[in-house]
Amino acid sequence: MYELKIALRQVFSSKKQTLFAILAVALAVTVITVMMAMISGFQDELVTSSIENNPHIVIGPQDEKEEFIHLYRYTSALTSEKEGVIAVSPKYLGQAALEYRDNAEGVSFQGIDPMAEESVMRISEDVVEGDLMTLVHTRYGVLLGDQLAEKLEVNVGDRVDVVFPGSQTTSFKVIGLIHTGTSADEVTAYARFDSVQDFFNEPGVASTIEVRVADPYQADIIAGSIERETGLDAVSWSEANAEILSLLEVQSILVNIFYFLIYGIAGFGIANTLITIVAQRTREIGILKAMGTSKKSIMFIFLFQSMILGAAGLVLGTILGYITTIALQSYEIEIPPETYFGLQTLPLEVEPLNFVYAAFFAFIVNILSGIYPAQKAAKLDPVKAIESA
Amino acid sequence: MTNESPVIELKNLTKVYQNGVEFRALDNANLRIEKGEFVAIVGPSGSGKSTLMHLIGLLDSPSSGTLLIDGKDVTKMSDKERSGMRNSILGFVFQYHHLLPDFTALENVMMPLLIAGKSREKAKNVAEELLKEVGLEGRMDHRPGELSGGQNQRVAIARALSCSPSIVLGDEPTGNLDTKTGDMIYELLRRLNKEYNQTFIVVTHNEELASKADKIIRLVDGKITVQ
Ligand SMILES: Nc1ncnc2c1ncn2[C@@H]1O[C@H](COP(=O)(O)OP(=O)(O)OP(=O)(O)O)[C@@H](O)[C@H]1O
Ligand SMILES: [Mg+2]
């Protein structure tokens, strides 16, 4: 393979062009691998937080006109018997106002069974003051979102009044604070299920039943079978987040266009370098032809050069991309907690397959961008090439 | 000897350049060159000497006419066949050495052999032998930039001879050298011609050198007069 030998020699002797071409490819691969790490990390985080911060399935009334599930005990029992279901938690959701001294705030007043809600939503992880389980034996106890408590200027141990037209104003004792990092912290108040039912004068009904399943990716199927058996409406997390998930798809199309453009720029960089090399080596190409090198071999010499440049660039780019990703991972960039589901740092994910993709496409782009200059070289007229200065 | 076909035969070979106006750089050339001949081509500047050499060297294609090498019509060949012949049958020495600047003298001489598909080892042996023959045994690992004009020209001759071509073409191979070095290289070519019975066609402006050739071809305005 004398073609490879010539290619290597020419690449190593045009040091500047070689360096710039390699850097162009390396930079493209770096940008793309870091982007991929960011995007797949972000998407994973989004899906995980959708799964973690929402019930896997929410059962609601059959019909939008209806407000309540009447046979919630029966439905809960039936649902919890189903295969793949880990826990169920009926809830009463109401709107009310909380008053403390001169402050008043509208809240989502939620009645929960602490044990059941804990096994479905793991909310005790978010309890920053007090204890969720105190609710079990505190009939008039309430847990507030920390932002809400701040606005009301209440502390654990204080008593707040719950007010709703047509209901008897009732005093509840603040027994704990919750911090989820989302906007829910501004409006949520949890009390015991029976206390909230009584407060709204609606004993024996629930607004929703939340369900936790063993495998979140089976949630759709299980939700479907709940609907069939109970005649109620059952919405899985992926259905509830369909908009976000389809947004992710749109985003990934845009991102792919972006990758395509970056590769395009890198490709033109390589092509440009090779055209320059061909121009500078015109006379040598003529000499090689005079010695009996065929057009095909001349093509190979320049395709090899683009492959050598590309291979070096993508190896360097992959390494740089990996280092940059790791560096960004450990550098915790604060973003407003409300922006993305309570994320506090940029979620970058090192996915080996992404590096393979980036490198593979970079290599393909290289070969493609080498074709034109190589053809140009192969077509040179030997006499004119040799006589060119 | 007499019924043996010529190595090179030109029949009405014509090269026309068309840059707005038509220019006949080579006009209806007819010529036979026999195996082992040492032929000198002379003529004023612009008379078509290089044009003729490029056509015989398969570096250029004629506008019309036929060129036979070893009895085969080369004007109808594919790029692959023509480059194969450039490699194995023809050796070209230019006025300027035209060596590959990134390769050493040895590597330059090895190159046609590697192009022919010979092993590195074989190529190296042949190249070393030839470089010794042209008196450069101590300079094999130098690059063209580190050698003198005469030395480079001798490397170029060794390169042209590396695949043992049956035809060696020289377009003013000594034109860029001082008289003494030029004479020496001419002597070298003549000696190789006698030793290996290769056919040599050499363009020169030096009438004295030309007079030592077996045959002198004079070109005037693209037309041949055989002496
Ligand atoms: N590519 C070209 N296009 C147009 N005319 C050309 C081209 N190449 C050569 N010629 C013309 O053809 C004629 C013959 O050129 P050639 O190079 O064969 O001359 P030469 O005998 O080798 O001259 P010299 O002794 O100066 O090297 C010249 O008049 C030249 O201008
Ligand atoms: Mg000339």
Short mmCIF file of N, CA and C and ligand atoms in Angstrom, two decimals, chain B residues 17 19 23 25 44-51 172 205, ligand 1:
data_model
loop_
_atom_site.label_atom_id
_atom_site.label_comp_id
_atom_site.label_asym_id
_atom_site.label_seq_id
_atom_site.Cartn_x
_atom_site.Cartn_y
_atom_site.Cartn_z
N TYR B 17 -3.11 22.60 -30.13
CA TYR B 17 -3.61 23.32 -28.96
C TYR B 17 -4.65 24.32 -29.41
N ASN B 19 -6.43 27.36 -28.01
CA ASN B 19 -6.77 28.41 -27.04
C ASN B 19 -7.28 29.61 -27.82
N PHE B 23 -3.27 25.93 -32.72
CA PHE B 23 -1.82 25.92 -32.84
C PHE B 23 -1.30 24.49 -32.94
N ALA B 25 1.33 22.21 -32.44
CA ALA B 25 2.60 22.05 -31.73
C ALA B 25 3.38 20.87 -32.31
N PRO B 44 14.85 24.37 -32.32
CA PRO B 44 14.74 25.64 -31.58
C PRO B 44 13.63 25.59 -30.53
N SER B 45 13.70 26.55 -29.62
CA SER B 45 12.71 26.64 -28.56
C SER B 45 11.32 26.81 -29.15
N GLY B 46 10.37 26.06 -28.64
CA GLY B 46 8.98 26.18 -29.12
C GLY B 46 8.71 25.34 -30.34
N SER B 47 9.68 24.48 -30.73
CA SER B 47 9.50 23.70 -31.95
C SER B 47 8.69 22.43 -31.72
N GLY B 48 8.39 22.10 -30.48
CA GLY B 48 7.53 20.95 -30.21
C GLY B 48 8.25 19.75 -29.62
N LYS B 49 9.47 19.94 -29.12
CA LYS B 49 10.25 18.82 -28.59
C LYS B 49 9.57 18.21 -27.35
N SER B 50 9.23 19.10 -26.40
CA SER B 50 8.58 18.60 -25.18
C SER B 50 7.23 17.97 -25.50
N THR B 51 6.53 18.58 -26.44
CA THR B 51 5.22 18.04 -26.83
C THR B 51 5.38 16.60 -27.29
N GLU B 172 15.66 17.42 -21.98
CA GLU B 172 16.77 18.26 -21.53
C GLU B 172 17.22 17.87 -20.12
N HIS B 205 19.88 20.76 -26.35
CA HIS B 205 20.25 21.93 -27.16
C HIS B 205 21.71 21.87 -27.54
N1 LIG C 1 -0.83 23.81 -23.08
C1 LIG C 1 -0.50 24.52 -24.17
N2 LIG C 1 -1.39 25.32 -24.74
C2 LIG C 1 -1.09 26.04 -25.85
N3 LIG C 1 0.10 26.01 -26.47
C3 LIG C 1 1.04 25.21 -25.93
C4 LIG C 1 0.80 24.43 -24.76
N4 LIG C 1 1.93 23.73 -24.47
C5 LIG C 1 2.81 24.07 -25.42
N5 LIG C 1 2.31 24.96 -26.31
C6 LIG C 1 2.94 25.53 -27.45
O1 LIG C 1 3.41 24.48 -28.27
C7 LIG C 1 4.68 24.80 -28.84
C8 LIG C 1 5.66 23.69 -28.56
O2 LIG C 1 5.95 23.65 -27.17
P1 LIG C 1 7.07 22.68 -26.59
O3 LIG C 1 7.03 22.83 -25.13
O4 LIG C 1 6.86 21.35 -27.16
O5 LIG C 1 8.39 23.36 -27.17
P2 LIG C 1 9.89 22.87 -26.96
O6 LIG C 1 10.41 22.52 -28.28
O7 LIG C 1 9.96 21.88 -25.87
O8 LIG C 1 10.57 24.23 -26.49
P3 LIG C 1 11.75 24.47 -25.42
O9 LIG C 1 13.03 24.15 -26.10
O10 LIG C 1 11.65 25.91 -25.11
O11 LIG C 1 11.47 23.59 -24.27
C9 LIG C 1 5.12 26.12 -28.22
O12 LIG C 1 4.92 27.15 -29.16
C10 LIG C 1 4.18 26.31 -27.05
O13 LIG C 1 3.87 27.66 -26.87
#
